[in-house]
Coordinates of C-alpha atoms and ligand atoms in Angstrom, one line a residue:
M220 CA -19.3 33.0 19.0
T221 CA -15.8 33.6 20.1
D222 CA -14.6 36.8 22.1
S223 CA -12.4 37.8 19.1
V224 CA -15.6 37.8 17.0
E225 CA -17.9 39.5 19.7
R226 CA -15.6 42.4 20.5
P227 CA -15.2 44.4 17.3
R228 CA -19.0 44.0 16.8
A229 CA -19.7 45.6 20.2
L230 CA -17.3 48.5 19.2
R231 CA -18.9 49.0 15.9
R232 CA -22.5 49.2 17.5
A233 CA -21.0 51.8 20.1
G234 CA -19.7 53.8 17.0
T235 CA -23.0 53.9 15.2
W236 CA -24.7 55.2 18.2
V237 CA -22.2 58.0 18.7
L238 CA -22.5 59.1 15.2
A239 CA -26.2 58.8 15.2
F240 CA -26.4 61.3 18.2
V241 CA -23.6 63.5 16.8
T242 CA -25.6 63.9 13.6
L243 CA -29.0 64.5 15.4
A244 CA -27.3 67.1 17.4
G245 CA -25.8 68.8 14.3
V246 CA -28.9 68.7 12.6
T247 CA -30.7 70.2 15.5
A248 CA -28.1 73.0 15.7
G249 CA -28.5 73.7 11.9
M250 CA -32.3 73.9 12.3
L251 CA -32.1 76.1 15.4
A252 CA -30.0 78.6 13.3
L253 CA -32.7 78.6 10.7
R254 CA -35.6 78.3 13.1
A255 CA -37.2 81.7 12.0
H256 CA -37.5 80.4 8.4
L257 CA -38.3 76.8 9.0
D258 CA -41.9 75.3 9.0
K259 CA -42.9 72.4 11.6
A260 CA -43.2 70.1 8.7
H261 CA -39.7 70.7 7.5
I262 CA -38.4 70.0 11.0
A263 CA -40.5 66.9 11.3
L264 CA -39.4 65.6 8.0
V265 CA -35.6 66.3 8.7
Y266 CA -35.9 64.4 12.2
L267 CA -37.9 61.5 10.4
L268 CA -35.1 61.2 8.0
V269 CA -32.3 61.0 10.8
V270 CA -34.5 58.4 12.7
L271 CA -34.8 56.2 9.5
V272 CA -31.2 56.5 8.5
G273 CA -30.3 55.5 12.2
S274 CA -32.6 52.6 12.2
A275 CA -31.4 51.3 8.9
V276 CA -27.9 51.4 10.1
G277 CA -28.1 50.7 13.7
G278 CA -31.3 48.5 14.1
R279 CA -34.6 48.9 15.7
A280 CA -33.2 50.0 19.2
L281 CA -31.2 53.0 17.8
G282 CA -34.3 53.9 15.6
L283 CA -36.7 54.0 18.6
T284 CA -34.1 55.9 20.8
L285 CA -33.5 58.4 18.1
A286 CA -37.4 58.9 17.6
G287 CA -37.8 59.5 21.4
V288 CA -35.1 62.0 21.6
A289 CA -36.0 63.7 18.4
F290 CA -39.6 64.0 19.6
L291 CA -38.3 65.8 23.0
A292 CA -36.0 68.1 21.0
F293 CA -38.8 69.1 18.5
N294 CA -41.1 70.0 21.4
F295 CA -38.3 71.5 23.7
I296 CA -36.6 73.6 20.8
F297 CA -39.0 74.2 18.0
L298 CA -42.5 74.4 19.3
P299 CA -43.4 77.6 21.3
P300 CA -43.0 78.4 24.2
Y301 CA -39.5 77.5 23.4
Y302 CA -37.2 75.8 25.9
T303 CA -40.1 74.2 27.8
L304 CA -41.9 70.9 27.2
A305 CA -45.2 72.9 27.3
I306 CA -47.2 73.5 24.1
E307 CA -49.0 76.8 23.2
D308 CA -50.9 75.7 20.2
P309 CA -53.1 72.6 20.8
F310 CA -52.6 71.6 17.2
D311 CA -49.0 71.3 17.7
W312 CA -49.7 68.2 19.9
L313 CA -51.1 66.6 16.7
V314 CA -47.9 67.4 14.8
L315 CA -45.9 65.8 17.7
A316 CA -48.2 62.9 17.8
A317 CA -47.9 62.3 14.1
F318 CA -44.2 62.7 14.2
L319 CA -43.9 60.1 16.9
A320 CA -46.3 57.6 15.4
T321 CA -44.7 58.0 11.9
S322 CA -41.1 57.4 13.3
I323 CA -42.1 54.4 15.3
V324 CA -44.0 52.9 12.6
A325 CA -41.4 53.5 9.9
T326 CA -38.7 52.1 12.2
Q327 CA -40.7 48.8 12.9
L328 CA -41.4 48.3 9.2
L329 CA -37.7 49.0 8.2
N330 CA -36.6 46.6 10.9
R331 CA -39.1 43.9 9.7
A332 CA -38.0 44.1 6.2
Q333 CA -34.3 44.0 7.3
A334 CA -34.9 40.9 9.4
G335 CA -36.7 39.3 6.6
A336 CA -33.9 40.1 4.1
L337 CA -31.3 38.6 6.8
E338 CA -33.4 35.6 7.1
A339 CA -33.7 34.9 3.3
R340 CA -29.8 35.7 3.0
Q341 CA -29.3 33.0 5.7
R342 CA -31.6 30.4 4.1
A343 CA -29.8 31.0 0.8
A344 CA -26.5 30.5 2.4
E345 CA -27.9 27.2 3.9
V346 CA -29.4 26.0 0.7
E347 CA -26.1 26.8 -0.9
R348 CA -24.1 24.8 1.7
L349 CA -26.4 21.9 1.4
A350 CA -26.4 22.0 -2.4
M351 CA -22.3 22.1 -2.1
L352 CA -22.6 19.3 0.4
G353 CA -25.0 17.3 -2.0
S354 CA -22.6 17.7 -4.8
E355 CA -19.5 17.0 -2.7
T356 CA -21.0 13.6 -1.5
L357 CA -22.1 12.6 -4.8
N358 CA -18.7 13.4 -6.3
A359 CA -16.7 11.8 -3.5
G360 CA -15.3 8.5 -4.7
R361 CA -14.8 7.2 -1.5
A362 CA -17.5 7.2 1.5
E363 CA -14.8 8.3 3.9
D364 CA -14.3 11.6 1.7
A365 CA -18.1 12.1 1.6
L366 CA -18.1 11.9 5.4
G367 CA -15.1 14.3 5.5
A368 CA -17.3 16.9 3.5
I369 CA -20.1 16.5 5.8
A370 CA -18.1 17.0 8.9
E371 CA -16.6 20.3 7.2
V372 CA -20.0 21.6 6.5
I373 CA -21.3 21.1 9.9
R374 CA -18.2 22.6 11.4
S375 CA -18.4 25.7 9.3
T376 CA -22.0 26.1 9.6
L377 CA -22.2 25.9 13.3
R378 CA -18.9 27.8 13.5
V379 CA -17.4 25.3 15.9
A380 CA -13.6 24.3 16.4
C381 CA -14.2 20.5 15.6
A382 CA -16.7 18.2 14.1
E383 CA -15.8 14.6 13.9
I384 CA -17.8 11.5 13.0
L385 CA -17.0 8.3 15.1
V386 CA -17.7 4.7 14.5
D387 CA -17.7 1.8 16.9
R388 CA -15.5 -0.8 15.2
G389 CA -15.9 -4.3 16.2
A390 CA -15.0 -6.1 19.5
P391 CA -13.8 -4.9 21.9
P392 CA -15.8 -2.2 21.3
R393 CA -13.5 0.8 20.3
I394 CA -15.0 4.2 18.9
T395 CA -12.8 5.6 16.2
P396 CA -13.0 8.8 14.3
V397 CA -13.7 8.2 10.5
A398 CA -13.8 11.7 9.6
R399 CA -12.7 14.9 11.0
A400 CA -13.0 18.6 10.4
G401 CA -11.1 21.5 12.2
A402 CA -8.9 21.3 15.2
C403 CA -10.1 18.4 17.2
G404 CA -7.0 18.2 19.4
A405 CA -6.2 20.1 22.6
A406 CA -9.5 22.0 24.0
A407 CA -11.8 20.2 21.7
A408 CA -10.5 16.7 22.5
P409 CA -13.0 14.3 24.2
A410 CA -12.7 14.2 28.0
D411 CA -13.6 10.4 27.8
D412 CA -14.0 8.1 24.8
S413 CA -16.4 6.0 26.8
L414 CA -19.3 8.7 26.6
A415 CA -19.0 8.4 22.7
A416 CA -19.1 4.6 23.0
W417 CA -22.2 5.0 25.3
V418 CA -24.0 7.2 22.7
A419 CA -23.3 4.7 20.0
R420 CA -24.7 1.9 22.0
M421 CA -27.6 3.6 23.4
G422 CA -28.6 5.9 20.6
T423 CA -29.1 8.8 22.9
G424 CA -27.3 12.0 22.6
A425 CA -25.1 13.6 25.3
E426 CA -23.1 16.7 26.3
E427 CA -19.8 17.3 27.9
H428 CA -19.4 20.3 29.9
H429 CA -16.5 22.8 30.6
D430 CA -16.4 21.6 34.1
R431 CA -15.9 17.9 32.8
T432 CA -19.4 16.9 33.8
M433 CA -21.8 15.1 31.4
R434 CA -25.4 15.1 30.6
V435 CA -27.3 12.6 28.4
A436 CA -30.5 13.3 26.6
P437 CA -33.6 13.4 28.9
A438 CA -35.8 10.3 28.7
A439 CA -39.4 10.7 27.5
P440 CA -41.0 7.2 27.8
G441 CA -43.4 6.4 24.9
A442 CA -42.0 9.3 22.7
A443 CA -41.8 8.7 19.0
A444 CA -38.6 8.0 17.4
P445 CA -36.6 10.9 18.4
D446 CA -34.7 13.1 16.1
A447 CA -33.3 15.9 18.2
W448 CA -30.6 13.6 19.5
G449 CA -32.0 11.1 21.5
R450 CA -34.7 9.5 23.7
G451 CA -37.2 12.3 24.1
G452 CA -36.4 14.3 21.1
G453 CA -36.6 18.3 21.0
W454 CA -33.4 18.7 23.3
Q455 CA -32.0 22.0 24.1
V456 CA -28.3 22.3 24.6
T457 CA -27.6 23.4 28.2
S458 CA -25.1 26.4 28.8
G459 CA -21.6 25.4 29.4
T460 CA -21.6 22.6 26.9
R461 CA -18.2 22.3 25.1
A462 CA -18.9 19.2 23.2
L463 CA -22.2 17.7 21.8
L464 CA -22.6 14.0 21.0
V465 CA -25.4 13.3 18.6
P466 CA -26.2 9.7 17.6
L467 CA -26.2 9.0 13.9
R468 CA -29.3 6.9 13.1
V469 CA -30.5 5.1 10.1
R470 CA -33.7 3.1 10.0
E471 CA -34.0 3.1 13.9
R472 CA -30.4 1.7 14.1
T473 CA -27.4 3.8 15.5
V474 CA -24.6 3.7 13.1
G475 CA -22.2 6.1 14.7
V476 CA -21.7 9.3 16.7
L477 CA -21.4 12.9 15.5
R478 CA -19.3 15.0 17.9
I479 CA -19.1 18.7 17.9
A480 CA -16.7 20.5 20.1
H481 CA -15.6 24.0 20.8
D482 CA -13.2 25.7 23.2
E483 CA -16.2 28.2 24.1
P484 CA -19.6 27.1 25.3
I485 CA -21.7 25.9 22.4
A486 CA -25.2 27.6 21.8
L487 CA -27.3 26.6 18.9
D488 CA -30.3 28.6 17.9
P489 CA -33.4 26.6 16.7
A490 CA -32.5 26.9 12.9
Q491 CA -29.1 25.6 13.8
Q492 CA -30.5 22.6 15.7
Q493 CA -32.8 21.8 12.6
F494 CA -29.6 22.0 10.4
L495 CA -27.7 19.9 12.7
D496 CA -30.6 17.3 12.6
A497 CA -30.7 17.2 8.9
L498 CA -27.1 16.9 8.5
S499 CA -26.6 14.3 11.1
Y500 CA -28.9 12.2 9.0
Y501 CA -26.6 12.8 6.0
A502 CA -23.8 11.7 8.1
A503 CA -25.7 8.5 9.0
L504 CA -26.2 7.6 5.6
G505 CA -22.5 8.2 4.9
V506 CA -21.5 5.8 7.7
E507 CA -23.9 3.3 6.4
R508 CA -22.5 3.6 2.9
M509 CA -19.1 3.0 4.4
R510 CA -20.1 -0.1 6.1
L511 CA -21.9 -1.4 3.0
V512 CA -18.9 -0.7 0.8
A513 CA -16.4 -2.4 3.3
E514 CA -18.9 -5.4 3.5
A515 CA -19.0 -5.5 -0.2
E516 CA -15.3 -5.5 -0.5
R517 CA -15.0 -8.3 2.1
A518 CA -17.5 -10.5 0.1
E519 CA -15.6 -9.8 -3.1
A520 CA -12.4 -10.8 -1.6
L521 CA -13.9 -14.0 0.0
R522 CA -15.5 -14.9 -3.6
Q523 CA -12.1 -14.5 -5.2
A524 CA -10.3 -16.5 -2.7
D525 CA -13.1 -19.1 -3.0
A526 CA -12.7 -19.2 -6.8
L527 CA -8.9 -19.5 -6.5
K528 CA -9.4 -22.3 -4.1
N529 CA -11.8 -24.3 -6.3
A530 CA -9.5 -23.7 -9.2
L531 CA -6.5 -24.9 -7.3
I532 CA -8.4 -28.0 -6.0
A533 CA -9.6 -28.9 -9.4
G534 CA -6.1 -28.4 -11.0
V535 CA -4.4 -30.4 -8.3
S536 CA -6.7 -33.3 -8.3
H537 CA -6.6 -33.6 -12.0
D538 CA -3.0 -33.7 -12.1
F539 CA -3.2 -36.5 -9.4
R540 CA -5.1 -38.8 -11.5
T541 CA -2.7 -39.9 -14.1
P542 CA 0.2 -40.8 -11.8
L543 CA -2.4 -42.6 -9.6
T544 CA -3.5 -44.7 -12.5
T545 CA 0.0 -45.6 -13.2
I546 CA 0.8 -46.5 -9.5
K547 CA -2.4 -48.7 -9.5
G548 CA -1.4 -50.4 -12.8
L549 CA 2.1 -51.0 -11.5
A550 CA 0.8 -52.4 -7.9
H551 CA -1.8 -54.7 -9.7
R552 CA 1.0 -56.4 -11.7
L553 CA 3.1 -56.7 -8.4
A554 CA 0.2 -58.2 -6.8
R555 CA -0.3 -60.7 -9.7
E556 CA 3.4 -61.6 -9.6
G557 CA 2.9 -62.7 -6.0
F558 CA 4.1 -59.5 -4.0
A559 CA 1.8 -59.0 -1.0
E560 CA 2.7 -55.5 -0.9
G561 CA 1.2 -55.0 -4.4
A562 CA -2.4 -55.6 -3.0
S563 CA -2.0 -52.9 -0.3
I564 CA -0.5 -50.4 -2.6
E565 CA -3.4 -51.0 -4.9
E566 CA -5.8 -50.5 -2.0
E567 CA -4.3 -47.3 -1.0
A568 CA -4.0 -45.8 -4.5
D569 CA -8.0 -46.6 -4.6
R570 CA -8.6 -44.8 -1.6
L571 CA -6.5 -41.9 -2.7
N572 CA -8.2 -42.0 -6.2
R573 CA -11.6 -41.8 -4.3
I574 CA -10.4 -38.7 -2.4
V575 CA -9.3 -37.0 -5.5
A576 CA -12.5 -37.7 -7.1
D577 CA -14.5 -36.3 -4.2
L578 CA -12.2 -33.3 -4.2
L579 CA -13.0 -32.6 -7.7
D580 CA -16.7 -33.1 -7.3
L581 CA -16.5 -30.7 -4.3
S582 CA -14.9 -28.0 -6.2
R583 CA -17.3 -28.4 -9.2
L584 CA -20.2 -28.4 -6.7
S585 CA -19.0 -25.1 -5.0
A586 CA -18.4 -23.7 -8.6
G587 CA -22.0 -24.7 -9.6
G588 CA -20.3 -26.9 -12.4
L589 CA -21.8 -30.3 -11.5
S590 CA -25.1 -30.9 -13.0
V591 CA -27.8 -32.7 -11.6
H592 CA -31.0 -34.0 -13.4
A593 CA -34.1 -34.1 -11.2
E594 CA -36.7 -36.4 -12.5
L595 CA -39.5 -38.6 -11.4
N596 CA -38.2 -41.6 -9.5
A597 CA -39.4 -44.3 -7.2
V598 CA -37.9 -44.3 -3.6
D599 CA -37.8 -48.0 -3.7
D600 CA -35.2 -47.8 -6.7
L601 CA -33.1 -45.3 -4.6
V602 CA -33.1 -47.3 -1.4
G603 CA -32.5 -50.7 -3.3
A604 CA -29.7 -49.4 -5.3
A605 CA -27.8 -47.7 -2.3
V606 CA -28.2 -50.9 -0.1
R607 CA -26.9 -53.1 -2.9
G608 CA -23.9 -50.4 -3.2
V609 CA -22.8 -51.1 0.2
R610 CA -23.5 -54.8 0.3
G611 CA -19.9 -55.6 -0.9
V612 CA -18.2 -53.8 1.8
A613 CA -20.8 -54.9 4.6
A614 CA -22.0 -58.5 3.7
S615 CA -22.0 -59.5 7.3
R616 CA -23.8 -56.3 8.6
T617 CA -27.5 -56.2 9.2
I618 CA -29.1 -53.4 7.3
V619 CA -32.9 -53.3 8.0
P620 CA -34.9 -52.0 5.0
P621 CA -37.8 -49.6 5.5
R622 CA -41.1 -50.9 6.6
A623 CA -43.4 -51.4 3.6
G624 CA -46.0 -48.4 3.7
A625 CA -49.6 -48.1 2.0
G626 CA -47.9 -47.7 -1.4
P627 CA -44.8 -47.1 -3.4
L628 CA -43.4 -43.4 -2.9
F629 CA -42.0 -41.2 -5.7
G630 CA -40.0 -38.2 -5.7
T631 CA -38.3 -35.7 -8.2
F632 CA -34.6 -36.2 -7.8
D633 CA -31.3 -37.4 -9.8
L634 CA -31.3 -41.1 -9.0
A635 CA -27.6 -41.6 -9.5
Q636 CA -26.6 -38.5 -7.3
S637 CA -29.1 -39.5 -4.7
V638 CA -27.9 -43.1 -4.5
R639 CA -24.3 -41.6 -3.9
I640 CA -25.6 -39.5 -1.0
L641 CA -27.5 -42.4 0.5
V642 CA -24.6 -44.8 0.0
N643 CA -22.3 -42.1 1.8
L644 CA -24.8 -42.0 4.8
L645 CA -25.0 -45.8 5.0
E646 CA -21.1 -46.2 4.7
N647 CA -20.7 -43.7 7.5
A648 CA -23.2 -45.6 9.7
L649 CA -21.4 -48.8 9.1
K650 CA -18.0 -47.2 9.7
Y651 CA -19.0 -45.4 13.0
A652 CA -21.6 -48.0 14.6
P653 CA -20.3 -51.3 16.4
A654 CA -20.3 -54.2 14.0
D655 CA -22.9 -56.1 15.9
T656 CA -25.5 -53.4 15.8
P657 CA -28.1 -53.1 12.7
I658 CA -28.4 -50.0 10.5
E659 CA -32.1 -49.1 10.1
L660 CA -33.6 -47.4 7.3
A661 CA -37.0 -45.5 7.3
V662 CA -38.9 -43.7 4.6
A663 CA -41.7 -41.3 4.9
E664 CA -43.7 -38.5 3.1
H665 CA -44.8 -35.5 4.7
D666 CA -46.0 -32.1 3.2
G667 CA -44.5 -32.8 0.0
R668 CA -41.2 -33.9 1.2
L669 CA -39.5 -37.3 1.3
R670 CA -37.5 -38.3 4.1
I671 CA -35.1 -41.1 4.1
D672 CA -33.6 -41.7 7.4
V673 CA -30.3 -43.8 8.1
A674 CA -30.2 -44.7 11.8
D675 CA -27.4 -46.4 13.7
R676 CA -26.4 -47.0 17.3
G677 CA -23.0 -45.5 16.9
P678 CA -21.4 -42.8 19.1
G679 CA -23.7 -40.1 18.0
I680 CA -22.3 -36.5 17.2
P681 CA -21.7 -34.1 20.2
E682 CA -24.0 -30.9 19.9
A683 CA -21.0 -28.5 19.2
E684 CA -20.1 -30.7 16.0
R685 CA -23.6 -31.2 14.6
E686 CA -23.2 -28.6 11.9
R687 CA -19.5 -28.6 11.6
V688 CA -19.4 -32.4 10.3
F689 CA -20.9 -30.9 7.1
E690 CA -18.1 -28.7 6.4
P691 CA -15.4 -29.8 4.0
F692 CA -12.5 -31.7 5.6
Y693 CA -14.0 -31.5 9.0
R694 CA -13.5 -34.9 10.8
A695 CA -14.7 -35.1 14.6
P696 CA -11.7 -35.0 16.8
G697 CA -12.4 -38.4 18.2
A698 CA -13.0 -40.0 14.7
P699 CA -10.8 -43.1 14.2
P700 CA -7.9 -42.4 11.8
D701 CA -8.2 -45.8 10.1
V702 CA -11.9 -45.5 8.8
G703 CA -10.5 -44.1 5.7
G704 CA -12.4 -40.8 5.0
A705 CA -11.0 -37.4 4.4
G706 CA -13.9 -35.5 5.8
L707 CA -15.6 -34.7 2.5
G708 CA -18.4 -37.2 2.5
L709 CA -21.1 -35.3 4.3
A710 CA -20.1 -31.9 2.6
I711 CA -20.6 -33.4 -0.8
A712 CA -23.7 -35.2 0.4
R713 CA -25.3 -32.1 1.5
R714 CA -24.4 -30.0 -1.4
L715 CA -25.5 -32.6 -3.8
A716 CA -28.9 -32.7 -2.0
E717 CA -29.2 -29.0 -2.0
A718 CA -28.4 -28.9 -5.8
Q719 CA -31.7 -30.9 -6.3
G720 CA -33.8 -29.1 -3.9
G721 CA -33.2 -31.4 -0.9
A722 CA -31.2 -31.5 2.3
V723 CA -29.1 -33.7 4.6
R724 CA -29.8 -33.2 8.2
F725 CA -28.6 -35.0 11.5
R726 CA -30.4 -35.5 14.6
P727 CA -29.5 -37.6 17.7
R728 CA -31.2 -40.9 17.8
P729 CA -33.2 -41.5 21.0
G730 CA -31.4 -44.3 23.1
G731 CA -28.1 -43.4 21.5
G732 CA -26.7 -43.1 17.9
S733 CA -27.3 -40.9 15.0
I734 CA -30.1 -40.4 12.5
F735 CA -29.1 -38.7 9.1
T736 CA -32.0 -37.6 7.1
L737 CA -32.0 -37.3 3.2
D738 CA -34.8 -34.9 2.4
L739 CA -36.1 -34.7 -1.2
P740 CA -39.1 -33.2 -3.0
A741 CA -41.7 -35.7 -3.2
A742 CA -43.9 -36.3 -6.4
Q743 CA -47.3 -37.9 -7.2
A744 CA -47.4 -41.4 -8.3
P745 CA -47.3 -41.7 -12.1
V746 CA -50.7 -42.8 -13.7
L747 CA -50.3 -45.9 -15.6
R748 CA -52.6 -46.4 -18.6
Ligands
ADP2115 P1 -15.5 -39.0 6.9 O1 -16.3 -40.1 7.3 O2 -14.7 -39.3 5.6 O3 -14.5 -38.7 8.0 P2 -17.6 -37.4 6.6 O4 -18.0 -36.0 5.9 O5 -18.3 -38.5 6.1 O6 -16.2 -37.6 6.5 O7 -18.1 -37.2 7.9 C1 -17.5 -36.2 8.8 C2 -17.6 -36.6 10.3 O8 -18.6 -36.8 10.8 C3 -16.8 -37.9 10.6 O9 -15.3 -37.8 10.7 C4 -17.3 -38.5 11.9 O10 -16.8 -37.9 12.9 C5 -18.9 -37.8 11.8 N1 -19.9 -38.7 11.4 C6 -20.3 -39.1 10.2 N2 -21.2 -39.9 10.3 C7 -21.5 -40.3 11.6 C8 -22.2 -41.4 12.1 N3 -23.0 -42.1 11.5 N4 -22.0 -41.4 13.5 C9 -21.0 -40.8 14.1 N5 -20.4 -39.9 13.5 C10 -20.5 -39.5 12.2

């Protein structure tokens, strides 16, 4: 492809031609000396030999040229009348025609066989390269190494200066090379990174030309999924292309860009284009593998961090319990002896104890270590127990019980844990809604689900925070600091509900306030005998 390769080849070809004609002249001179003793068949055979050797060494053009010149020499020198192109004996025409036809057919056949052998050699080399690539990519421990091997095979097969694989990494979009083969600096460097970023975004191939202009793959609306580098497919590289940018696609998604660049214009024959198509798919798979490996590593790191966090929380909260019990005991004694501070220390110790218990539960829930026992239960029992549970702290508040429906409802849930969830929702409603507003409960069954609504006339929750309130330790920025929570209640409630096939959801209440819904699996009423 380069000048340094082309020049010796042209010289070699000229040398072969000169040698062939010198041989023809020598053979002719030799036969001329022996003309009196030679038969026409001898002459024809010797010339045929020269034509065949010439065509085997120098190709079809040399073979046909030698055949033409030998034909004339045969006629001019060896067929009477000598040194004219006229023919004395009409049968000599037959000899000449037979010689010419045999030379031409033999040259053609020889050439065809040679072309077939060359193609077979090329195919064998291609297969060998692909096999090598296959084993290298399979053996490569890291996806990056496999990509490097692919880039090298592409570079050496297409005989270009540089082959690199680029990937668009995150925001702001920055296209960076993940594998490189050959000399990608200097002349082969990209004129502009934004073209590669464009190819990655659009999934369409592009060319950079020596005059620094660019061309993108032609559009072909309605064309099937393109392979040959972009929208329309079947794209021919235009002359003057110094770099070719091929989108790397897996399952209709562009995962990266292959860029091949050369200091001379790039020209690809159809076989090379096909090869590039196949290898760019390999490269796309390599990029995809790299992405999946990175994702798995990230997930594993997160899992480990999570496990560490849970172990830490469990350990710390466990260690808090003993000193808290001692503090509570001492505070209780102080209170009994008439010290007013004793009661508030005891109250604070209780609060801390609740937070520690919540923390322990949350870590157990996250680690799957808190067991729930879902069984057939009546909804009335659940609601009744929850309302009784908050009565102590809200004796003066109005809690409107659910309206009586057609009959008692049943569900499959863990009664104790579901009571805990509902108590939490009721406590929140009592905490966040004004004291003179009622808390209303509603129960319904729909499509195999039980829905228990706790509705209040509190401030509601701004849209941006509606999911975040279910995250551990999240407290709304405006939440009053004196209401006593640590932001764990809703996180635990949701996880507890999910552990038994249920959910906890928020929706704004028409007319102001919140509705928190505990959703549980419904069940048929038991048949009493
Ligand atoms: P805590 O109540 O201990 O802060 P929760 O997890 O129970 O923690 O609640 C998280 C946040 O959700 C609270 O800080 C509060 O801002 C908001 N929230 C919960 N329930 C209500 C409600 N009924 N009305 C308004 N805001 C609520």
